[in-house]
Amino acid sequence: MAIGGLISNRNLGSFIDSGKVCQTNHTVVHRKGERLYNQGKTFYQNLCTPRVSASRNSYSPYLCAISSSDASILKPTGRVHDEGDLYLIMSLQSGIRSQSIITKQRSTGRCKSYLSSNHSFRSCIQSRKLDKLDNRQYQKYELVKVNRTRAYYKSEDNDITKPEVDSLSSIEGSSEAVLADGNVLKLSSWWEQFPKRWVIVLLCFTAFLLCNMDRVNMSIAILPMSQEFNWDSATVGLIQSSFFWGYLLTQILGGIWADKIGGKRVLGFGVIWWSVATVLTPVAAKISLPFLLIMRAFMGIGEGVAMPAMNNILSKWIPVSERSRALSLVYSGMYLGSVTGLAFSPILIQKFKWPSVFYSFGSLGSIWFALWLKKAYSSPKEDPELSTEEKELIMGGNISKEPVTVIPWKLILSKPPVWALIICHFCHNWGTFILLTWMPTYYNQVLKFNLTESGLFCVLPWLTMAVFANIGGWIADTLVSRGLSVTTVRKIMQSIGFLGPAFFLSQLSRVKTPAMAVLCMACSQGSDAFSQSGLYSNHQDIGPRYSGVLLGLSNTAGVLAGVFGTAATGYILQRGSWDDVFKVAVALYLVGTLIWNIFSTGEKILD
């Protein structure tokens, strides 16, 4: 009669004091313990009143022993013991006798223990009311599902030297055990234990990485395309601007859709839409110029809904104590996407010609979409796999609101903090778009860098923004967790995002070397990235239910700032100098700082 012990994989380390573990198709644990103890009782007595125990160190609430049909492993004279007292559930089978008993024994012995995977245990061990045994009353335990692992205990004096172990392959990798108090213990992989809210954040990060990869590839591919199709500068400018036609169109609409039907659907739609448009761009270019303009506008439609949808879904998944770092990580995906697109596009064009950029980048969206459908949900309430602990952490005791059906436009537009968001987003994006759009020209005309050097140094501000955005996010969340009000934190971070660029741009006219000029530009963009923990996080603070609409409103102003600011810069350069361009940007930064610190708030004003 062999005694099998079901042992949780998690507590296997505590079960083995010494010996070695071998993991193949089956698991074998060999343990040498203490001395053999034999009182000379008969084999049948051992069946009726088995006395098997293990050390206290191996005890866990979900350790249980069951019988095996293999009677050749343990001889009747051997009983395996260890020092200490332990309650252990046993279920023994011998001919017609089958019962569940528990024994408590203090003794010493010498033993070998063998553990193997046996997946033939498909039945569950039901809890029973146990009778008194040897005038003792014992507790009862219940194990509803096990990891199908069996241990064989064999005496040292037995002649058997090669234990028989089962070699059945595993059919289930995790287990659940119901403890005595009724709690369910679920053993799972590290991926399943990873916080679900951060899975959502990483998927949003990847979406924004693809977003800017697909956006900036045209700025590289347009050079060989213009040569092939004989486009002049005016045509190239028209193609580049056609993206913003669709991008402006869906900012507010994307926010409305996300708030009404959920961020998962809207963001998934956006990624698939712009990915298909990216793949079809070479086809449209070969058909005609109008088709290419329409396809670029379609791509802008897809990317236009991305930011409002992302803002909506994170407002439901991320608690306020983690909001800044989550948003900073997602937005850094945009910066790294620009770096990736600028870095790999020339390589692909050189080896496989310009259509390969659109085919390769656009096809990545289908992979992301498959993961998004499987892992993402619009809110924690919709996720059936979300643990109770994480749901309570996310919800924070708040009562879940019904989905938005009507947008209260009058109420939204009557709030001063909403207008502070819109105006400050305009001021912020004016300077940001000027630097990102005209920086290569500045490097070439003022610092006398060639085109290769200009392209190389254009990557530096994106990297700086990616790094400092995450640094600012951690600082902001740390301040909130230490008791500083959300309003104060938002004002501090956005003040850095305004005053930092204003200071470094004002120094450009005083620097004497190209290296210092590049350093000032990088520092300007690095401090600008603190805005991710300022105004970009504030939409969720003041109106979490309408965060998509709020971001759509403010980002519309931000896109308009990019369009008008880029055009105004060209006009200023025709009649003035780069110092005049930077003075306008600095003035808007200062105006934004003043408005933000007077009217903004971190409190919820829309519910």
XYZ file of C-alpha atoms in Angstrom:
607
model
C 0.000 0.000 0.000
C 1.526 3.320 -1.051
C 0.654 6.579 0.604
C 0.405 9.512 -1.798
C 0.589 13.100 -0.630
C -0.805 15.978 -2.582
C 1.499 18.910 -2.052
C 1.079 22.441 -3.364
C 3.879 23.456 -5.730
C 4.138 26.746 -3.859
C 4.934 25.005 -0.579
C 7.243 22.409 -2.070
C 10.306 24.293 -0.913
C 9.192 24.193 2.712
C 8.430 20.477 2.426
C 12.001 19.614 1.499
C 14.640 20.207 4.134
C 17.391 18.388 2.308
C 17.872 16.290 -0.776
C 17.402 17.208 -4.403
C 14.646 17.987 -6.836
C 14.484 16.705 -10.393
C 11.890 18.142 -12.819
C 11.157 16.272 -16.067
C 7.865 14.952 -17.403
C 7.303 14.034 -13.800
C 8.690 15.540 -10.651
C 10.755 13.438 -8.270
C 11.680 14.601 -4.796
C 14.152 12.507 -2.846
C 14.481 13.176 0.807
C 16.466 11.395 3.469
C 15.123 11.993 6.913
C 15.761 10.485 10.302
C 15.651 6.963 11.780
C 13.139 4.221 11.018
C 10.630 3.646 13.732
C 8.862 0.281 13.932
C 6.664 -0.902 16.772
C 6.065 -4.371 15.298
C 2.382 -3.940 14.582
C 0.873 -5.926 11.788
C 0.275 -4.662 8.328
C -3.506 -4.720 8.762
C -3.239 -2.676 11.919
C -1.287 -0.109 9.979
C -4.071 0.001 7.430
C -6.710 0.604 10.019
C -4.793 3.144 12.104
C -2.015 4.561 9.987
C 0.393 6.831 11.754
C 1.957 9.061 9.200
C 3.110 12.575 9.851
C 5.531 15.110 8.531
C 7.504 17.875 10.129
C 5.898 21.130 11.125
C 8.005 22.872 8.536
C 6.216 21.046 5.738
C 2.756 21.929 6.951
C 0.430 24.099 4.906
C -3.358 24.445 5.018
C -3.671 22.808 1.623
C -1.415 19.779 2.261
C -3.369 16.564 1.936
C -2.566 12.855 1.472
C -4.533 10.345 -0.571
C -4.182 6.675 -1.294
C -2.696 4.955 -4.336
C -3.609 1.663 -5.904
C 0.043 0.682 -6.163
C 0.691 -1.618 -3.205
C 4.217 -2.579 -4.116
C 5.983 0.546 -2.984
C 5.616 0.464 0.795
C 6.179 -2.669 2.814
C 3.962 -3.427 5.834
C 6.737 -3.047 8.379
C 7.657 0.522 7.541
C 6.035 3.658 8.878
C 7.387 7.038 7.876
C 7.662 9.631 10.619
C 9.303 12.912 11.314
C 9.683 14.837 14.520
C 6.795 17.079 15.429
C 3.033 17.137 15.640
C 0.895 17.659 12.579
C -2.695 17.167 11.491
C -2.715 15.419 8.130
C -5.710 14.103 6.215
C -5.360 10.510 4.992
C -7.605 8.490 2.724
C -6.611 4.827 2.658
C -7.904 2.007 0.497
C -7.424 -1.657 1.277
C -9.716 -4.132 -0.346
C -13.222 -3.206 0.729
C -12.139 -0.649 3.332
C -12.033 3.040 2.424
C -12.222 5.855 4.926
C -10.840 9.295 5.758
C -8.986 9.689 9.014
C -6.541 12.013 10.660
C -3.824 11.063 13.063
C -1.488 13.028 15.214
C 1.818 11.371 16.012
C 5.080 12.346 17.592
C 7.884 9.993 16.683
C 11.177 9.802 14.901
C 12.120 7.850 11.873
C 14.297 7.635 8.813
C 12.637 7.953 5.468
C 12.863 8.649 1.799
C 10.166 10.681 0.111
C 9.270 10.495 -3.554
C 7.083 13.039 -5.331
C 5.722 12.587 -8.825
C 3.090 14.159 -11.042
C 0.038 11.986 -11.451
C -2.811 13.519 -13.364
C -5.237 10.661 -12.939
C -6.747 12.326 -9.905
C -9.856 13.836 -11.416
C -12.058 13.485 -8.384
C -12.227 16.058 -5.637
C -11.668 15.345 -2.009
C -14.815 16.209 -0.176
C -14.765 17.394 3.379
C -16.241 14.964 5.885
C -17.256 15.138 9.429
C -14.515 13.172 11.138
C -15.179 10.892 14.054
C -13.010 10.744 17.093
C -9.930 8.604 16.694
C -7.913 7.463 19.713
C -10.081 9.771 21.847
C -8.944 12.826 19.907
C -10.944 15.410 17.992
C -9.447 16.868 14.853
C -10.195 19.652 12.414
C -11.382 19.029 8.883
C -10.055 20.505 5.651
C -11.492 20.698 2.172
C -9.548 20.503 -1.089
C -11.642 21.076 -4.174
C -9.047 21.129 -6.898
C -5.430 20.128 -6.791
C -2.349 20.371 -8.942
C -2.359 16.582 -9.326
C 0.952 15.941 -7.610
C 1.508 12.805 -5.534
C 4.225 11.968 -2.992
C 5.370 8.445 -2.042
C 6.970 7.864 1.363
C 9.213 4.810 1.609
C 11.111 3.374 4.530
C 14.895 3.234 4.537
C 15.040 -0.475 5.356
C 12.990 -1.527 2.365
C 14.819 -3.390 -0.326
C 13.281 -1.238 -3.010
C 15.915 1.170 -4.305
C 14.232 2.443 -7.468
C 10.845 3.916 -6.811
C 8.131 3.669 -9.374
C 7.031 7.096 -10.566
C 4.236 8.040 -12.893
C 5.093 9.740 -16.153
C 1.746 11.186 -17.178
C 2.092 14.638 -18.688
C 0.508 17.654 -17.104
C -2.901 18.625 -18.374
C -3.425 21.625 -16.141
C -0.850 24.110 -14.988
C -2.537 25.839 -12.100
C -4.687 24.910 -9.172
C -7.223 26.234 -6.730
C -7.538 25.099 -3.145
C -10.357 25.897 -0.755
C -8.965 26.322 2.732
C -10.693 25.597 6.018
C -11.962 29.143 6.265
C -13.578 28.950 2.848
C -11.086 31.176 1.014
C -9.961 30.105 -2.438
C -6.227 29.980 -3.075
C -5.351 30.251 -6.753
C -1.872 29.291 -7.885
C -0.996 31.004 -11.147
C 1.889 32.184 -13.297
C 3.680 35.499 -12.851
C 1.875 36.909 -15.896
C -1.516 36.179 -14.357
C -0.383 37.809 -11.109
C 0.718 40.988 -12.946
C -1.733 43.833 -12.097
C -4.404 43.947 -14.778
C -4.565 47.735 -14.745
C -0.923 47.860 -15.833
C -1.619 45.379 -18.604
C -4.092 47.965 -19.904
C -1.447 50.692 -19.545
C 1.155 48.666 -21.479
C -1.316 47.951 -24.273
C -2.130 51.672 -24.512
C 1.607 52.433 -24.522
C 2.066 50.040 -27.453
C -0.880 51.581 -29.319
C 0.688 55.039 -29.074
C 4.061 53.623 -30.095
C 2.436 52.347 -33.310
C 0.520 55.614 -33.670
C 3.609 57.768 -34.078
C 5.532 55.120 -36.025
C 2.783 55.221 -38.649
C 2.627 59.016 -38.525
C 6.300 59.921 -38.951
C 7.100 57.347 -41.655
C 5.652 59.699 -44.288
C 8.171 62.402 -43.368
C 10.948 60.005 -44.461
C 9.171 58.217 -47.318
C 8.003 61.477 -48.898
C 11.513 62.090 -50.278
C 11.713 59.045 -52.609
C 7.956 59.326 -53.290
C 8.280 62.920 -54.523
C 11.091 61.852 -56.850
C 9.104 58.950 -58.253
C 5.852 60.893 -58.802
C 7.443 64.297 -59.608
C 5.771 66.207 -56.778
C 6.768 69.808 -56.127
C 7.142 71.413 -52.703
C 3.560 72.678 -52.625
C 2.239 69.163 -53.307
C 4.465 67.711 -50.600
C 3.135 70.281 -48.121
C -0.441 69.434 -49.117
C 0.158 65.727 -48.542
C 1.753 66.340 -45.152
C -1.113 68.565 -44.017
C -3.870 66.200 -45.229
C -3.314 64.070 -42.144
C -4.639 66.880 -39.923
C -7.936 67.083 -41.846
C -9.122 63.825 -40.348
C -7.187 64.282 -37.112
C -9.076 67.466 -36.256
C -12.408 65.954 -37.289
C -12.444 63.136 -34.726
C -10.970 64.699 -31.594
C -14.291 65.668 -30.022
C -16.243 62.882 -31.725
C -13.771 60.324 -30.417
C -14.240 61.630 -26.890
C -18.038 61.422 -27.183
C -17.910 57.863 -28.525
C -15.490 56.741 -25.837
C -17.566 58.197 -23.017
C -20.750 56.625 -24.378
C -19.706 53.170 -25.650
C -16.390 52.617 -23.848
C -12.723 53.202 -24.558
C -11.971 49.618 -25.616
C -14.122 49.724 -28.736
C -13.071 53.212 -29.787
C -9.326 52.695 -29.336
C -9.499 49.293 -31.042
C -11.377 50.863 -33.947
C -8.816 53.669 -34.187
C -5.791 51.359 -34.327
C -7.327 49.080 -36.976
C -8.544 52.062 -39.007
C -5.198 53.874 -39.161
C -3.289 50.583 -39.679
C -5.400 49.728 -42.733
C -4.954 53.275 -44.036
C -1.185 52.965 -43.568
C -1.031 49.687 -45.503
C -3.141 51.134 -48.336
C -1.055 54.331 -48.643
C 1.310 52.963 -51.372
C -1.676 51.679 -53.336
C -3.428 55.059 -53.112
C -0.252 56.915 -54.138
C 0.069 54.820 -57.295
C -3.599 55.378 -58.225
C -3.685 59.183 -57.967
C -2.885 62.139 -55.755
C -6.515 62.683 -54.589
C -6.685 59.069 -53.403
C -3.481 59.579 -51.433
C -4.860 62.724 -49.788
C -8.052 60.880 -48.813
C -6.053 57.967 -47.396
C -3.900 60.297 -45.297
C -7.051 62.014 -44.017
C -8.475 58.568 -43.158
C -5.341 57.844 -41.203
C -5.869 61.082 -39.269
C -9.435 59.972 -38.460
C -8.117 56.799 -36.827
C -5.390 58.538 -34.849
C -7.739 61.360 -33.844
C -9.842 59.075 -31.621
C -6.811 57.480 -29.931
C -6.063 60.071 -27.257
C -9.683 60.640 -26.102
C -10.331 56.871 -26.014
C -7.138 56.200 -24.078
C -7.964 58.964 -21.622
C -11.405 57.479 -21.068
C -10.220 53.935 -20.411
C -7.396 54.976 -18.070
C -9.759 57.203 -16.092
C -11.666 54.044 -15.176
C -8.710 51.701 -14.655
C -6.073 53.809 -12.879
C -6.488 55.148 -9.321
C -5.454 58.734 -8.703
C -2.310 57.639 -6.826
C -0.970 56.046 -10.046
C -2.501 58.361 -12.638
C 0.518 60.507 -13.450
C 2.977 57.689 -14.028
C 0.439 55.685 -16.065
C -0.304 58.599 -18.405
C 3.374 59.501 -18.632
C 4.240 55.963 -19.676
C 1.511 55.933 -22.333
C 2.523 59.292 -23.791
C 6.166 58.291 -23.783
C 5.055 55.608 -26.229
C 4.381 58.439 -28.701
C 7.878 59.829 -28.268
C 9.514 56.429 -28.609
C 7.305 55.734 -31.626
C 8.740 58.791 -33.322
C 12.265 57.630 -32.509
C 11.536 54.126 -33.811
C 9.907 55.396 -36.990
C 12.707 57.848 -37.743
C 15.334 55.186 -37.052
C 13.922 52.243 -39.044
C 12.272 53.998 -41.981
C 15.543 54.884 -43.768
C 16.808 51.315 -43.326
C 13.655 49.768 -44.787
C 13.568 52.249 -47.670
C 17.189 51.568 -48.523
C 16.786 47.770 -48.550
C 13.186 47.217 -49.696
C 12.085 50.583 -51.215
C 9.604 53.050 -49.797
C 6.366 50.952 -49.867
C 7.909 48.537 -47.343
C 7.695 51.188 -44.612
C 3.917 51.399 -44.871
C 3.383 47.652 -45.243
C 5.575 46.666 -42.291
C 4.478 49.389 -39.874
C 0.796 49.065 -40.735
C 0.720 45.272 -40.316
C 1.823 45.557 -36.674
C -1.586 46.947 -35.792
C -3.287 43.587 -36.405
C -1.068 41.899 -33.799
C -1.866 44.592 -31.267
C -5.583 44.364 -32.026
C -5.656 40.612 -31.312
C -4.096 41.182 -27.870
C -6.403 44.114 -27.201
C -9.534 42.060 -27.869
C -8.336 39.311 -25.552
C -6.964 41.322 -22.627
C -8.671 44.714 -22.522
C -11.973 45.854 -21.039
C -13.455 49.338 -20.961
C -13.786 49.300 -17.167
C -12.855 47.050 -14.225
C -16.515 46.198 -13.747
C -16.578 44.442 -17.145
C -13.502 42.267 -16.532
C -14.563 38.832 -15.199
C -10.976 37.810 -14.387
C -10.101 40.853 -12.279
C -9.342 39.992 -8.672
C -11.490 41.417 -5.900
C -8.480 43.084 -4.261
C -7.437 44.932 -7.418
C -11.003 45.949 -8.201
C -11.355 47.467 -4.724
C -8.033 49.292 -5.174
C -9.116 50.736 -8.524
C -12.646 51.646 -7.534
C -11.543 53.091 -4.192
C -14.947 52.501 -2.684
C -16.672 54.605 -5.335
C -20.052 53.541 -6.641
C -19.875 52.631 -10.311
C -21.721 55.157 -12.494
C -23.977 54.341 -15.414
C -22.527 54.874 -18.921
C -22.787 58.398 -20.304
C -25.813 58.892 -22.517
C -25.986 62.697 -22.817
C -23.031 65.096 -22.815
C -23.816 68.151 -20.606
C -22.169 70.689 -22.902
C -23.560 73.720 -21.109
C -22.282 72.519 -17.753
C -18.867 71.571 -19.156
C -18.293 74.860 -20.973
C -19.426 76.884 -17.945
C -16.534 75.664 -15.771
C -13.405 77.900 -15.586
C -11.045 74.890 -15.071
C -12.270 73.470 -18.401
C -11.351 76.674 -20.212
C -8.034 76.717 -18.372
C -7.373 73.272 -19.860
C -8.304 74.385 -23.388
C -6.262 77.608 -23.351
C -3.224 76.045 -21.684
C -3.265 73.140 -24.144
C -3.128 75.707 -26.957
C -0.207 77.551 -25.321
C 1.634 74.318 -24.658
C 1.289 72.894 -28.170
C 2.297 76.128 -29.872
C 5.823 75.847 -28.547
C 5.964 72.074 -28.803
C 4.891 71.895 -32.477
C 7.224 74.730 -33.439
C 10.213 72.901 -32.005
C 9.310 69.533 -33.441
C 8.399 70.888 -36.897
C 11.066 73.526 -37.427
C 13.924 72.017 -35.454
C 15.667 70.405 -38.492
C 15.538 73.753 -40.310
C 16.958 75.543 -37.258
C 19.796 73.056 -36.993
C 20.596 73.470 -40.680
C 20.266 77.246 -41.060
C 21.529 78.485 -37.698
C 23.801 75.728 -36.362
C 25.032 74.763 -39.886
C 24.438 71.041 -39.442
C 24.041 68.951 -42.561
C 20.835 67.000 -43.143
C 22.218 63.775 -41.658
C 23.319 65.542 -38.495
C 20.027 67.422 -38.292
C 18.059 64.168 -38.488
C 20.261 62.612 -35.810
C 19.842 65.489 -33.386
C 16.088 65.621 -34.049
C 15.804 62.234 -32.336
C 17.393 63.557 -29.141
C 14.419 65.677 -27.959
C 12.033 62.718 -28.376
C 14.269 60.533 -26.230
C 14.591 63.308 -23.650
C 10.804 63.695 -23.492
C 10.297 59.940 -23.068
C 12.683 59.830 -20.113
C 11.549 62.993 -18.332
C 7.848 62.264 -18.821
C 8.223 59.110 -16.725
C 10.402 60.869 -14.162
C 7.749 63.560 -13.785
C 5.033 60.924 -13.433
C 6.805 59.188 -10.552
C 7.468 62.507 -8.826
C 3.824 63.573 -9.128
C 2.418 60.282 -7.814
C 4.914 60.305 -4.946
C 3.811 63.788 -3.920
C 0.144 62.733 -4.036
C 0.827 59.598 -1.988
C 2.588 61.708 0.653
C -0.489 63.823 1.203
C 0.004 66.787 -1.110
C -3.270 67.808 -2.745
C -3.873 66.859 -6.361
C -4.465 70.519 -7.229
C -1.068 71.546 -5.878
C 0.705 68.692 -7.661
C -0.913 69.514 -11.014
C 0.029 73.186 -10.692
C 3.639 72.377 -9.775
C 4.141 69.917 -12.628
C 2.540 72.115 -15.283
C 4.465 75.176 -14.084
C 7.651 73.195 -14.738
C 6.226 72.198 -18.131
C 5.724 75.874 -19.025
C 8.563 77.747 -17.306
C 11.250 75.154 -18.157
C 10.874 75.489 -21.948
C 10.436 79.262 -21.621
C 13.768 79.564 -19.809
C 15.787 77.330 -22.135
C 14.360 78.884 -25.313
C 15.246 82.332 -24.014
C 18.872 81.181 -23.670
C 19.237 80.134 -27.316
C 20.155 83.659 -28.414
C 22.999 83.738 -25.865
C 24.723 80.422 -26.495
C 27.881 80.455 -28.596
C 28.354 76.843 -29.665
C 26.134 74.326 -31.500
C 26.569 71.834 -28.668
C 25.084 74.255 -26.145
C 22.226 75.056 -28.509
C 21.378 71.364 -28.877
C 21.573 70.996 -25.080
C 19.137 73.901 -24.602
C 16.695 72.358 -27.081
C 16.901 68.972 -25.351
C 16.382 70.531 -21.898
C 13.472 72.536 -23.228
C 11.711 69.411 -24.468
C 12.643 67.450 -21.337
C 11.014 69.999 -19.040
C 8.075 70.249 -21.451
C 7.375 66.544 -20.779
C 6.379 67.359 -17.183
C 3.106 68.535 -18.721
C 2.035 64.875 -18.896
C 1.650 65.043 -15.094
C 0.025 68.460 -15.307
C -2.629 69.398 -17.829
C -2.674 65.979 -19.556
C -3.616 64.302 -16.270
C -6.105 66.986 -15.276
C -8.918 65.835 -17.573
C -9.397 62.744 -15.421
C -9.200 64.801 -12.228
C -11.965 67.262 -12.942
C -14.361 65.007 -14.861
C -13.525 61.292 -14.980
C -16.856 60.365 -16.613
C -16.302 62.933 -19.376
C -12.516 62.649 -19.660
C -12.744 61.635 -23.326
C -14.796 64.694 -24.250
C -12.557 66.985 -22.200
C -9.419 65.733 -23.902
C -11.128 66.021 -27.277
C -11.914 69.666 -26.572
C -8.472 70.630 -25.305
C -6.569 68.589 -27.892
C -8.556 70.237 -30.676
C -7.171 73.529 -29.449
C -3.748 71.911 -29.255
C -3.886 70.709 -32.866
C -5.040 74.134 -34.031
C -2.027 75.603 -32.212
C 0.207 73.268 -34.172
C -1.372 74.214 -37.490
C -1.404 77.988 -36.862
C 1.925 78.002 -35.039
C 3.728 76.216 -37.846
C 2.314 78.628 -40.431
C 2.996 81.688 -38.261
C 6.608 80.631 -37.770
C 7.198 80.664 -41.529
C 5.612 84.113 -41.727
C 7.782 85.421 -38.864
C 10.980 84.058 -40.426
C 10.248 85.898 -43.686
C 10.216 89.244 -41.841
C 12.231 88.597 -38.701
C 14.600 86.116 -37.040
C 14.602 82.945 -34.978
C 14.767 85.082 -31.845
C 11.344 86.488 -32.730
C 9.974 82.943 -33.175
C 11.204 81.928 -29.751
C 9.922 85.137 -28.117
C 6.361 84.384 -29.255
C 6.610 80.851 -27.833
C 8.025 82.145 -24.525
C 5.223 84.709 -24.232
C 2.576 82.006 -24.702
C 4.298 79.803 -22.127
C 4.128 82.625 -19.582
C 0.459 83.306 -20.348
C -0.303 79.629 -19.909
C 1.506 79.541 -16.556
C -0.541 82.458 -15.253
C -3.905 81.061 -16.383
C -3.115 77.582 -15.120
C -2.161 78.640 -11.620
C -5.235 80.884 -11.276
C -8.038 78.744 -12.689
C -6.990 75.085 -12.706
C -7.974 72.579 -10.033
C -7.399 68.947 -9.241
C -10.826 68.446 -7.670
C -13.752 66.777 -9.406
C -16.065 69.444 -10.805
C -18.040 67.249 -13.251
C -19.822 64.081 -12.179
